[in-house]
């Protein structure tokens, strides 16, 4: 069967003649990405994937030796076919629909949704509202979602969607109309659903938009679906959302850094001592991701000396109290004017610091400023903040760069927990948290009672700090936080193993793509490569 399928694939590519590829090639249109000053984000994602595919291909061909009936060239062809599938987008749609503005004018709205690879269902990916939303960007973001979900071992394929609007130019009622109409257009095409594709918030969308989507689905296509609330994640808690989702991406950024900072082997690579204590940190962006990432590294013992926002840069060489800054921002709706740090005109991305966390926009680290960056550890909280040309310079300088693919996967991980909560119809901790807590308490009491019966004088047994944390982990937010950390720890172990296995030194991005692509490859190969 495999032999016939392989021959068929090659006949489709080269009618009348069967040729075999002997190695995975970087597509011609991507070869310049490595040196481009401002490459398209979609090209960056594909470039990273194909580079990883070139590295891992010999290992995959070797794995095909489990098929003794295949000739060497047929094994190679099978691997090439699957790698090519991984580099393409399965489905992409553009929808256009009219709305009537508040002023009576008619306007045509364009929306997009892309499904990358359907090796696991449902697919997962956000919905963004922005003027730069287009077909190519959505396809690239869908691809990175596939690899991101595989990186942290979530049973999802990757997708992404968006609507090409500036939401600031529309009223709340108009935005609700756009969201509901966009939802219907996707539902009519079977592009979203609890078992098909589960959207989530992204740029300029949030719990409000997710609530509208759930409501629209429940009133139309999903009126008989018992799992209808699972059509999206990132919902308000009172309609099926999950506690801990808001801070999850920022917590994930902190946790990824923590897993490398506490690893002596990796710290030896950059000649650092382990731990966060006294490490200087600069954060680019103080939105949802950057603010919580700053909060958690601050609480871990690091010194946040700089925060760069679109309208102001704050600097304090002695460290900024992030919790105090949170309070100030809640009151003023901006960090501008914060009295306990000076407003700096210096470019903070290249300022003297130990750790840099770009958590705002794409392509802020390029070949033009990479040589000037002084940080030895970079945690990518944003999608695509570093261009391949910039990264090449950083790697040569010995910088340890933890890539976006892994670093900002905390959000989708907790979205997965929300999805499970919705389809299981029970919140975390409701069934067993009290039992677990009481078990620990009574266990310690039982030990103390037994010791007292011995007659001798024994000190009272008390729970240590870690046991207390387990005993008190009873709320949904606590349980979600503990589970998130477990997932990130497992992924870090796999990434480190790939870096060692393929001798990639400090090239963690390639190690992460290999770690992700390897799992997707195995799922597709064992299921049959024509499953799409």
Short mmCIF file of C-alpha atoms in Angstrom, two decimals:
data_model
loop_
_atom_site.label_atom_id
_atom_site.label_comp_id
_atom_site.label_asym_id
_atom_site.label_seq_id
_atom_site.Cartn_x
_atom_site.Cartn_y
_atom_site.Cartn_z
CA UNK A 1 0.00 0.00 0.00
CA UNK A 2 2.78 2.45 0.99
CA UNK A 3 4.70 1.68 -2.20
CA UNK A 4 1.68 2.38 -4.42
CA UNK A 5 0.91 5.62 -2.56
CA UNK A 6 4.50 6.81 -2.95
CA UNK A 7 4.47 6.12 -6.68
CA UNK A 8 1.15 7.90 -7.06
CA UNK A 9 2.45 11.02 -5.32
CA UNK A 10 5.46 11.18 -7.61
CA UNK A 11 3.43 10.58 -10.73
CA UNK A 12 1.22 13.52 -9.76
CA UNK A 13 4.29 15.75 -9.46
CA UNK A 14 6.15 14.50 -12.55
CA UNK A 15 3.76 12.82 -15.03
CA UNK A 16 5.46 10.13 -17.09
CA UNK A 17 8.58 10.05 -14.94
CA UNK A 18 9.32 9.18 -11.32
CA UNK A 19 12.08 11.20 -9.69
CA UNK A 20 13.22 11.07 -6.08
CA UNK A 21 14.32 13.90 -3.82
CA UNK A 22 17.43 13.02 -1.90
CA UNK A 23 17.25 15.86 0.58
CA UNK A 24 14.81 18.50 1.78
CA UNK A 25 15.36 21.80 0.00
CA UNK A 26 14.79 25.31 1.22
CA UNK A 27 12.21 26.83 -1.19
CA UNK A 28 13.78 29.40 -3.49
CA UNK A 29 11.55 32.26 -2.35
CA UNK A 30 12.67 31.72 1.26
CA UNK A 31 16.42 31.68 0.74
CA UNK A 32 16.73 35.44 1.10
CA UNK A 33 14.86 35.48 4.44
CA UNK A 34 18.08 34.73 6.32
CA UNK A 35 19.58 38.07 5.27
CA UNK A 36 16.51 40.27 4.70
CA UNK A 37 16.26 43.31 6.96
CA UNK A 38 12.46 43.25 7.00
CA UNK A 39 11.11 39.87 5.86
CA UNK A 40 7.41 39.04 5.93
CA UNK A 41 6.37 37.24 9.08
CA UNK A 42 4.82 34.46 7.01
CA UNK A 43 8.17 33.93 5.26
CA UNK A 44 9.98 33.83 8.61
CA UNK A 45 7.76 31.03 9.94
CA UNK A 46 8.17 28.92 6.80
CA UNK A 47 11.92 29.57 6.76
CA UNK A 48 12.29 28.34 10.34
CA UNK A 49 10.27 25.21 9.58
CA UNK A 50 12.18 24.27 6.41
CA UNK A 51 15.51 24.85 8.16
CA UNK A 52 14.45 22.46 10.92
CA UNK A 53 13.19 19.97 8.31
CA UNK A 54 16.60 19.94 6.64
CA UNK A 55 18.26 19.14 9.96
CA UNK A 56 15.87 16.38 11.02
CA UNK A 57 15.31 14.71 7.63
CA UNK A 58 18.19 12.15 7.86
CA UNK A 59 16.86 11.00 11.24
CA UNK A 60 13.36 10.61 9.81
CA UNK A 61 14.60 8.60 6.83
CA UNK A 62 16.39 6.32 9.25
CA UNK A 63 13.13 5.79 11.12
CA UNK A 64 11.55 4.53 7.89
CA UNK A 65 13.72 1.42 8.14
CA UNK A 66 10.81 -0.01 10.12
CA UNK A 67 9.30 -0.70 6.67
CA UNK A 68 11.65 -3.42 5.35
CA UNK A 69 9.55 -3.85 2.19
CA UNK A 70 10.40 -0.30 1.08
CA UNK A 71 13.36 0.59 -1.07
CA UNK A 72 15.67 3.37 0.23
CA UNK A 73 14.38 5.83 -2.36
CA UNK A 74 10.78 5.05 -1.38
CA UNK A 75 11.54 5.76 2.28
CA UNK A 76 13.10 9.04 1.27
CA UNK A 77 10.08 9.89 -0.87
CA UNK A 78 7.69 9.16 1.99
CA UNK A 79 9.59 11.45 4.34
CA UNK A 80 9.74 14.19 1.70
CA UNK A 81 5.99 13.97 1.06
CA UNK A 82 5.14 14.41 4.74
CA UNK A 83 7.61 17.26 5.22
CA UNK A 84 6.07 19.01 2.21
CA UNK A 85 2.59 18.57 3.69
CA UNK A 86 3.83 20.14 6.91
CA UNK A 87 5.07 23.13 4.93
CA UNK A 88 1.68 23.81 3.32
CA UNK A 89 -1.72 25.09 4.48
CA UNK A 90 -4.62 22.65 4.36
CA UNK A 91 -7.52 25.11 4.03
CA UNK A 92 -7.88 28.87 3.86
CA UNK A 93 -11.00 30.94 3.30
CA UNK A 94 -11.73 34.61 2.77
CA UNK A 95 -15.22 35.88 3.54
CA UNK A 96 -16.68 39.24 2.55
CA UNK A 97 -19.94 40.54 3.97
CA UNK A 98 -21.76 43.90 4.21
CA UNK A 99 -22.72 45.78 7.34
CA UNK A 100 -24.71 48.96 7.84
CA UNK A 101 -22.80 51.56 9.84
CA UNK A 102 -24.42 53.72 12.51
CA UNK A 103 -24.41 56.64 10.05
CA UNK A 104 -26.35 54.60 7.50
CA UNK A 105 -23.42 53.89 5.18
CA UNK A 106 -22.78 50.38 3.86
CA UNK A 107 -19.36 48.79 4.23
CA UNK A 108 -17.86 45.52 2.99
CA UNK A 109 -15.91 43.68 5.68
CA UNK A 110 -13.22 41.09 4.85
CA UNK A 111 -12.45 38.19 7.20
CA UNK A 112 -10.10 35.22 7.00
CA UNK A 113 -9.64 31.79 8.58
CA UNK A 114 -6.87 29.27 7.83
CA UNK A 115 -6.38 25.66 8.85
CA UNK A 116 -2.76 24.57 8.68
CA UNK A 117 -2.48 20.81 9.25
CA UNK A 118 -5.36 18.59 10.36
CA UNK A 119 -3.26 15.88 12.02
CA UNK A 120 -5.21 16.51 15.26
CA UNK A 121 -8.71 17.86 15.74
CA UNK A 122 -9.98 20.29 16.78
CA UNK A 123 -7.69 22.99 15.47
CA UNK A 124 -6.74 25.95 17.65
CA UNK A 125 -5.97 29.56 16.89
CA UNK A 126 -6.99 33.10 17.72
CA UNK A 127 -9.09 35.74 15.97
CA UNK A 128 -7.54 39.19 15.56
CA UNK A 129 -9.03 42.51 14.46
CA UNK A 130 -6.44 44.69 12.72
CA UNK A 131 -5.84 46.51 9.46
CA UNK A 132 -2.80 44.37 8.64
CA UNK A 133 -4.83 41.13 8.65
CA UNK A 134 -4.49 39.38 5.29
CA UNK A 135 -4.44 35.89 3.84
CA UNK A 136 -0.67 35.39 4.03
CA UNK A 137 -0.38 36.55 7.62
CA UNK A 138 -3.25 34.35 8.75
CA UNK A 139 -1.69 31.32 7.03
CA UNK A 140 1.64 31.94 8.76
CA UNK A 141 0.00 32.37 12.14
CA UNK A 142 -1.96 29.15 11.60
CA UNK A 143 1.30 27.33 10.91
CA UNK A 144 2.98 28.66 14.02
CA UNK A 145 -0.06 27.53 16.04
CA UNK A 146 0.40 23.98 14.76
CA UNK A 147 4.01 23.95 15.92
CA UNK A 148 3.19 25.75 19.17
CA UNK A 149 0.52 23.23 20.15
CA UNK A 150 2.81 20.33 19.27
CA UNK A 151 5.64 21.93 21.25
CA UNK A 152 3.65 21.75 24.50
CA UNK A 153 1.96 18.44 23.51
CA UNK A 154 -1.58 19.78 23.11
CA UNK A 155 -3.86 17.58 20.97
CA UNK A 156 -4.63 20.37 18.51
CA UNK A 157 -3.84 21.28 14.94
CA UNK A 158 -3.13 24.92 14.13
CA UNK A 159 -5.44 27.62 12.80
CA UNK A 160 -5.80 31.39 12.83
CA UNK A 161 -8.36 33.95 11.76
CA UNK A 162 -8.93 37.66 11.59
CA UNK A 163 -11.01 40.54 10.33
CA UNK A 164 -9.41 43.43 8.45
CA UNK A 165 -10.69 46.42 10.46
CA UNK A 166 -9.44 49.00 12.93
CA UNK A 167 -11.76 48.27 15.89
CA UNK A 168 -11.24 51.79 17.25
CA UNK A 169 -13.21 53.14 14.28
CA UNK A 170 -16.34 51.15 15.11
CA UNK A 171 -18.95 51.37 17.84
CA UNK A 172 -19.56 48.46 20.21
CA UNK A 173 -22.80 47.64 18.39
CA UNK A 174 -20.99 47.63 15.04
CA UNK A 175 -18.26 45.37 16.41
CA UNK A 176 -20.90 42.97 17.71
CA UNK A 177 -22.54 42.89 14.29
CA UNK A 178 -19.19 42.21 12.60
CA UNK A 179 -18.31 39.46 15.09
CA UNK A 180 -21.64 37.70 14.78
CA UNK A 181 -21.67 37.93 10.98
CA UNK A 182 -18.07 36.69 10.74
CA UNK A 183 -19.04 33.78 13.02
CA UNK A 184 -21.95 32.84 10.77
CA UNK A 185 -19.82 32.96 7.63
CA UNK A 186 -17.33 30.53 9.19
CA UNK A 187 -20.06 28.25 10.57
CA UNK A 188 -21.72 28.00 7.15
CA UNK A 189 -18.41 26.77 5.74
CA UNK A 190 -17.85 24.31 8.59
CA UNK A 191 -14.67 26.17 9.52
CA UNK A 192 -15.27 26.44 13.29
CA UNK A 193 -16.96 24.27 15.91
CA UNK A 194 -16.14 22.47 19.18
CA UNK A 195 -14.84 19.45 17.28
CA UNK A 196 -13.50 21.31 14.23
CA UNK A 197 -11.70 24.54 15.08
CA UNK A 198 -11.79 26.40 18.40
CA UNK A 199 -10.93 30.13 18.17
CA UNK A 200 -9.60 32.29 21.01
CA UNK A 201 -8.83 35.99 21.62
CA UNK A 202 -5.91 37.59 19.82
CA UNK A 203 -4.94 41.15 18.88
CA UNK A 204 -7.80 43.59 19.66
CA UNK A 205 -10.21 40.83 20.69
CA UNK A 206 -11.01 39.49 24.14
CA UNK A 207 -13.63 37.81 26.35
CA UNK A 208 -16.34 40.13 25.02
CA UNK A 209 -15.93 38.98 21.43
CA UNK A 210 -15.69 35.34 22.53
CA UNK A 211 -18.99 35.70 24.44
CA UNK A 212 -20.66 37.01 21.27
CA UNK A 213 -19.36 34.04 19.26
CA UNK A 214 -20.63 31.53 21.83
CA UNK A 215 -24.03 33.20 21.93
CA UNK A 216 -24.31 33.28 18.13
CA UNK A 217 -23.39 29.59 17.86
CA UNK A 218 -25.80 28.53 20.61
CA UNK A 219 -28.67 30.40 18.95
CA UNK A 220 -28.03 28.93 15.50
CA UNK A 221 -25.92 25.93 14.49
CA UNK A 222 -25.20 24.81 18.05
CA UNK A 223 -28.66 24.91 19.58
CA UNK A 224 -28.56 21.10 20.10
CA UNK A 225 -24.84 20.86 20.92
CA UNK A 226 -24.25 19.97 24.57
CA UNK A 227 -20.63 21.14 24.16
CA UNK A 228 -21.59 24.44 22.54
CA UNK A 229 -19.65 26.55 25.06
CA UNK A 230 -16.45 24.84 23.85
CA UNK A 231 -16.64 26.58 20.45
CA UNK A 232 -14.17 29.20 21.73
CA UNK A 233 -11.81 29.67 24.66
CA UNK A 234 -10.88 32.87 26.42
CA UNK A 235 -14.50 33.45 27.45
CA UNK A 236 -15.64 35.31 30.57
CA UNK A 237 -15.52 32.95 33.57
CA UNK A 238 -19.26 33.23 34.17
CA UNK A 239 -20.08 31.64 30.79
CA UNK A 240 -17.53 28.85 30.84
CA UNK A 241 -14.17 30.61 30.91
CA UNK A 242 -11.37 29.62 33.25
CA UNK A 243 -9.63 31.36 36.13
CA UNK A 244 -5.96 32.01 35.36
CA UNK A 245 -6.32 32.53 31.59
CA UNK A 246 -5.69 36.28 31.70
CA UNK A 247 -2.18 35.95 33.13
CA UNK A 248 -1.30 32.62 31.50
CA UNK A 249 0.86 33.85 28.59
CA UNK A 250 2.90 36.14 30.83
CA UNK A 251 3.30 33.37 33.39
CA UNK A 252 4.48 31.07 30.63
CA UNK A 253 7.16 33.58 29.60
CA UNK A 254 8.43 33.67 33.18
CA UNK A 255 8.32 29.88 33.49
CA UNK A 256 10.31 29.27 30.31
CA UNK A 257 13.02 31.60 31.54
CA UNK A 258 12.91 29.92 34.94
CA UNK A 259 13.48 26.48 33.44
CA UNK A 260 16.67 27.62 31.73
CA UNK A 261 17.91 29.90 34.50
CA UNK A 262 17.77 27.03 36.99
CA UNK A 263 19.59 24.62 34.65
CA UNK A 264 23.30 24.77 35.44
CA UNK A 265 24.37 23.30 32.09
CA UNK A 266 22.60 26.02 30.14
CA UNK A 267 23.76 28.76 32.47
CA UNK A 268 27.34 27.52 32.08
CA UNK A 269 26.87 28.05 28.34
CA UNK A 270 26.39 31.80 28.86
CA UNK A 271 28.69 31.91 31.91
CA UNK A 272 25.98 32.80 34.41
CA UNK A 273 25.07 31.66 37.88
CA UNK A 274 21.71 29.93 38.17
CA UNK A 275 18.57 31.69 39.38
CA UNK A 276 16.78 35.02 38.93
CA UNK A 277 18.34 36.83 41.88
CA UNK A 278 19.73 40.25 40.90
CA UNK A 279 19.35 39.59 37.16
CA UNK A 280 18.49 42.85 35.38
CA UNK A 281 15.47 42.69 33.07
CA UNK A 282 14.07 45.00 30.39
CA UNK A 283 10.55 44.37 29.08
CA UNK A 284 9.27 45.66 25.75
CA UNK A 285 5.51 46.05 26.04
CA UNK A 286 3.37 46.33 29.16
CA UNK A 287 0.17 44.87 27.79
CA UNK A 288 -1.36 41.60 28.86
CA UNK A 289 1.76 39.52 28.16
CA UNK A 290 4.53 41.93 29.13
CA UNK A 291 2.90 43.16 32.32
CA UNK A 292 2.39 39.71 33.81
CA UNK A 293 5.77 38.47 32.59
CA UNK A 294 7.34 41.46 34.38
CA UNK A 295 5.28 40.77 37.51
CA UNK A 296 6.34 37.13 37.77
CA UNK A 297 10.05 37.72 37.11
CA UNK A 298 9.96 40.55 39.66
CA UNK A 299 8.44 38.21 42.24
CA UNK A 300 11.06 35.58 41.36
CA UNK A 301 13.84 37.95 42.46
CA UNK A 302 14.86 39.66 39.23
CA UNK A 303 15.27 43.42 38.98
CA UNK A 304 13.07 44.96 36.25
CA UNK A 305 15.06 48.07 35.36
CA UNK A 306 13.25 49.14 32.18
CA UNK A 307 9.87 48.97 30.49
CA UNK A 308 9.39 50.13 26.90
CA UNK A 309 5.88 51.04 25.74
CA UNK A 310 4.71 52.61 22.47
CA UNK A 311 4.40 56.07 24.05
CA UNK A 312 6.99 56.03 26.86
CA UNK A 313 10.04 54.22 28.17
CA UNK A 314 10.53 53.89 31.94
CA UNK A 315 13.91 53.27 33.53
CA UNK A 316 15.13 52.80 37.09
CA UNK A 317 18.56 51.25 37.62
CA UNK A 318 17.52 50.10 41.11
CA UNK A 319 14.46 48.28 39.79
CA UNK A 320 10.78 49.09 39.28
CA UNK A 321 8.17 47.78 41.71
CA UNK A 322 5.91 46.02 39.22
CA UNK A 323 3.00 45.55 41.61
CA UNK A 324 3.06 49.29 42.32
CA UNK A 325 3.19 50.00 38.58
CA UNK A 326 0.15 47.75 38.10
CA UNK A 327 -1.75 49.88 40.61
CA UNK A 328 -0.66 53.07 38.87
CA UNK A 329 -1.73 51.76 35.45
CA UNK A 330 -5.11 50.63 36.80
CA UNK A 331 -5.73 54.17 38.01
CA UNK A 332 -4.22 56.18 35.13
CA UNK A 333 -4.82 53.69 32.27
CA UNK A 334 -1.20 54.24 31.21
CA UNK A 335 2.30 53.89 32.65
CA UNK A 336 3.20 57.37 31.37
CA UNK A 337 4.03 59.69 34.24
CA UNK A 338 4.87 56.94 36.73
CA UNK A 339 6.73 58.88 39.45
CA UNK A 340 9.07 56.11 40.68
CA UNK A 341 10.98 55.74 37.41
CA UNK A 342 12.39 58.24 34.97
CA UNK A 343 11.18 58.56 31.41
CA UNK A 344 14.10 57.50 29.26
CA UNK A 345 14.85 58.58 25.70
CA UNK A 346 17.39 55.77 25.34
CA UNK A 347 16.52 52.83 23.11
CA UNK A 348 15.87 50.25 25.82
CA UNK A 349 16.18 47.26 23.48
CA UNK A 350 19.91 47.94 23.29
CA UNK A 351 20.37 49.20 26.86
CA UNK A 352 22.69 47.45 29.31
CA UNK A 353 20.74 44.53 30.81
CA UNK A 354 20.98 40.80 31.45
CA UNK A 355 17.58 39.64 30.21
CA UNK A 356 15.44 41.13 27.44
CA UNK A 357 11.76 40.23 27.06
CA UNK A 358 10.23 41.53 23.78
CA UNK A 359 6.48 41.14 24.46
CA UNK A 360 4.88 43.58 22.04
CA UNK A 361 5.29 43.46 18.27
CA UNK A 362 7.01 41.60 15.45
CA UNK A 363 10.50 42.19 14.07
CA UNK A 364 11.90 44.54 16.71
CA UNK A 365 15.28 42.75 16.78
CA UNK A 366 16.86 42.90 13.33
CA UNK A 367 20.27 42.83 11.70
CA UNK A 368 20.43 46.60 12.26
CA UNK A 369 20.31 46.49 16.07
CA UNK A 370 21.26 42.90 17.01
CA UNK A 371 24.96 43.79 17.35
CA UNK A 372 24.06 46.46 19.91
CA UNK A 373 21.91 44.22 22.11
CA UNK A 374 23.65 43.53 25.40
CA UNK A 375 21.28 40.99 26.95
CA UNK A 376 22.58 37.43 27.20
CA UNK A 377 19.12 35.85 27.58
CA UNK A 378 16.13 36.79 25.43
CA UNK A 379 12.60 35.54 26.16
CA UNK A 380 10.27 36.07 23.19
CA UNK A 381 6.85 36.91 24.62
CA UNK A 382 5.60 38.29 21.30
CA UNK A 383 5.18 36.41 18.02
CA UNK A 384 8.16 36.89 15.72
CA UNK A 385 10.04 39.68 17.52
CA UNK A 386 13.38 38.57 16.03
CA UNK A 387 14.20 38.32 12.32
CA UNK A 388 16.38 35.43 11.09
CA UNK A 389 19.15 37.90 10.19
CA UNK A 390 19.05 39.40 13.67
CA UNK A 391 18.97 35.99 15.31
CA UNK A 392 22.01 34.84 13.37
CA UNK A 393 24.01 37.72 14.85
CA UNK A 394 22.74 37.00 18.37
CA UNK A 395 23.63 33.31 18.16
CA UNK A 396 27.16 34.14 17.05
CA UNK A 397 27.45 36.42 20.10
CA UNK A 398 26.50 33.50 22.34
CA UNK A 399 23.06 34.86 23.30
CA UNK A 400 20.54 32.31 24.57
CA UNK A 401 17.24 33.06 22.83
CA UNK A 402 14.11 31.19 23.97
CA UNK A 403 11.77 31.32 20.94
CA UNK A 404 8.17 32.52 20.76
CA UNK A 405 7.01 29.09 19.67
CA UNK A 406 7.63 27.83 23.21
CA UNK A 407 7.97 30.98 25.26
CA UNK A 408 4.46 32.34 24.74
CA UNK A 409 2.65 28.98 24.65
CA UNK A 410 1.19 29.54 28.14
CA UNK A 411 -1.94 31.13 26.70
CA UNK A 412 -2.90 28.26 24.40
CA UNK A 413 -2.07 25.76 27.15
CA UNK A 414 -4.58 27.29 29.55
CA UNK A 415 -7.04 27.59 26.65
CA UNK A 416 -6.75 23.81 26.37
CA UNK A 417 -7.61 23.51 30.07
CA UNK A 418 -10.66 25.70 29.45
CA UNK A 419 -11.69 23.49 26.52
CA UNK A 420 -11.44 20.40 28.74
CA UNK A 421 -13.49 22.15 31.41
CA UNK A 422 -16.22 22.87 28.86
CA UNK A 423 -16.47 19.38 27.34
CA UNK A 424 -16.23 17.70 30.77
CA UNK A 425 -18.85 20.07 32.22
CA UNK A 426 -17.09 20.44 35.57
CA UNK A 427 -14.70 23.06 36.90
CA UNK A 428 -11.25 22.19 38.18
CA UNK A 429 -11.07 21.28 41.87
CA UNK A 430 -14.81 20.92 42.37
CA UNK A 431 -14.71 17.15 42.80
CA UNK A 432 -11.49 16.47 44.71
CA UNK A 433 -9.60 19.56 45.92
CA UNK A 434 -11.17 19.51 49.39
CA UNK A 435 -10.48 15.78 49.75
CA UNK A 436 -6.83 16.22 48.79
CA UNK A 437 -6.35 19.12 51.20
CA UNK A 438 -7.98 17.26 54.09
CA UNK A 439 -5.97 14.12 53.31
CA UNK A 440 -2.70 16.01 53.81
CA UNK A 441 -3.95 17.63 57.03
CA UNK A 442 -5.18 14.34 58.51
CA UNK A 443 -2.04 12.49 57.42
CA UNK A 444 0.15 14.88 59.40
CA UNK A 445 -2.27 14.71 62.36
CA UNK A 446 -2.16 10.92 62.27
CA UNK A 447 1.65 10.88 62.29
CA UNK A 448 1.74 13.27 65.26
CA UNK A 449 -0.81 11.19 67.19
CA UNK A 450 1.17 8.00 66.55
CA UNK A 451 4.41 9.62 67.73
CA UNK A 452 2.74 10.83 70.94
CA UNK A 453 1.64 7.28 71.74
CA UNK A 454 5.27 6.11 71.68
CA UNK A 455 5.85 7.70 75.06
CA UNK A 456 9.06 9.48 74.13
CA UNK A 457 9.18 13.18 73.38
CA UNK A 458 9.06 13.85 69.66
CA UNK A 459 8.85 17.25 67.98
CA UNK A 460 5.57 18.03 66.24
CA UNK A 461 5.58 17.18 62.54
CA UNK A 462 4.70 20.20 60.41
CA UNK A 463 4.13 20.60 56.69
CA UNK A 464 7.07 22.17 54.87
CA UNK A 465 6.67 24.95 52.32
CA UNK A 466 6.16 22.66 49.31
CA UNK A 467 3.64 20.47 51.12
CA UNK A 468 1.71 23.55 52.22
CA UNK A 469 1.58 24.71 48.61
CA UNK A 470 0.11 21.36 47.55
CA UNK A 471 -2.36 21.43 50.45
CA UNK A 472 -3.52 24.94 49.59
CA UNK A 473 -3.75 24.31 45.83
CA UNK A 474 -7.54 24.09 45.92
CA UNK A 475 -8.85 26.91 43.73
CA UNK A 476 -9.26 26.62 39.97
CA UNK A 477 -6.59 29.29 39.39
CA UNK A 478 -4.09 27.42 41.60
CA UNK A 479 -4.77 24.10 39.86
CA UNK A 480 -4.45 25.72 36.41
CA UNK A 481 -1.19 27.39 37.40
CA UNK A 482 0.31 24.11 38.63
CA UNK A 483 -0.80 22.28 35.48
CA UNK A 484 0.65 25.03 33.25
CA UNK A 485 4.02 24.74 34.93
CA UNK A 486 3.97 20.96 34.46
CA UNK A 487 3.31 21.34 30.74
CA UNK A 488 6.07 23.93 30.29
CA UNK A 489 8.55 21.76 32.18
CA UNK A 490 7.85 18.76 29.96
CA UNK A 491 8.28 20.84 26.79
CA UNK A 492 11.56 22.34 28.04
CA UNK A 493 12.95 18.86 28.62
CA UNK A 494 12.13 17.85 25.04
CA UNK A 495 13.62 21.02 23.55
CA UNK A 496 16.85 20.57 25.50
CA UNK A 497 17.05 16.95 24.34
CA UNK A 498 16.71 18.01 20.69
CA UNK A 499 19.38 20.69 21.10
CA UNK A 500 21.77 18.07 22.46
CA UNK A 501 20.81 15.31 20.03
CA UNK A 502 21.32 17.47 16.93
CA UNK A 503 24.26 19.42 18.44
CA UNK A 504 22.58 22.79 17.99
CA UNK A 505 24.40 24.56 20.82
CA UNK A 506 22.40 27.71 21.67
CA UNK A 507 20.06 27.54 18.65
CA UNK A 508 16.91 26.88 20.67
CA UNK A 509 14.55 27.96 17.90
CA UNK A 510 15.70 25.19 15.60
CA UNK A 511 15.58 22.72 18.50
CA UNK A 512 12.00 23.80 19.27
CA UNK A 513 10.84 23.48 15.67
CA UNK A 514 12.43 20.03 15.45
CA UNK A 515 10.78 18.98 18.73
CA UNK A 516 7.40 20.11 17.40
CA UNK A 517 7.72 18.91 13.80
CA UNK A 518 8.94 15.49 14.90
CA UNK A 519 5.73 14.86 16.86
CA UNK A 520 3.54 16.10 14.01
CA UNK A 521 5.48 13.97 11.53
CA UNK A 522 4.98 10.86 13.64
CA UNK A 523 1.23 11.52 13.97
CA UNK A 524 0.83 12.02 10.22
CA UNK A 525 3.08 9.14 9.22
CA UNK A 526 1.36 6.61 11.47
CA UNK A 527 -2.10 7.79 10.33
CA UNK A 528 -1.28 7.74 6.62
CA UNK A 529 -0.08 10.75 4.68
CA UNK A 530 -3.26 11.13 2.66
CA UNK A 531 -5.44 11.83 5.70
CA UNK A 532 -5.91 15.49 4.79
#
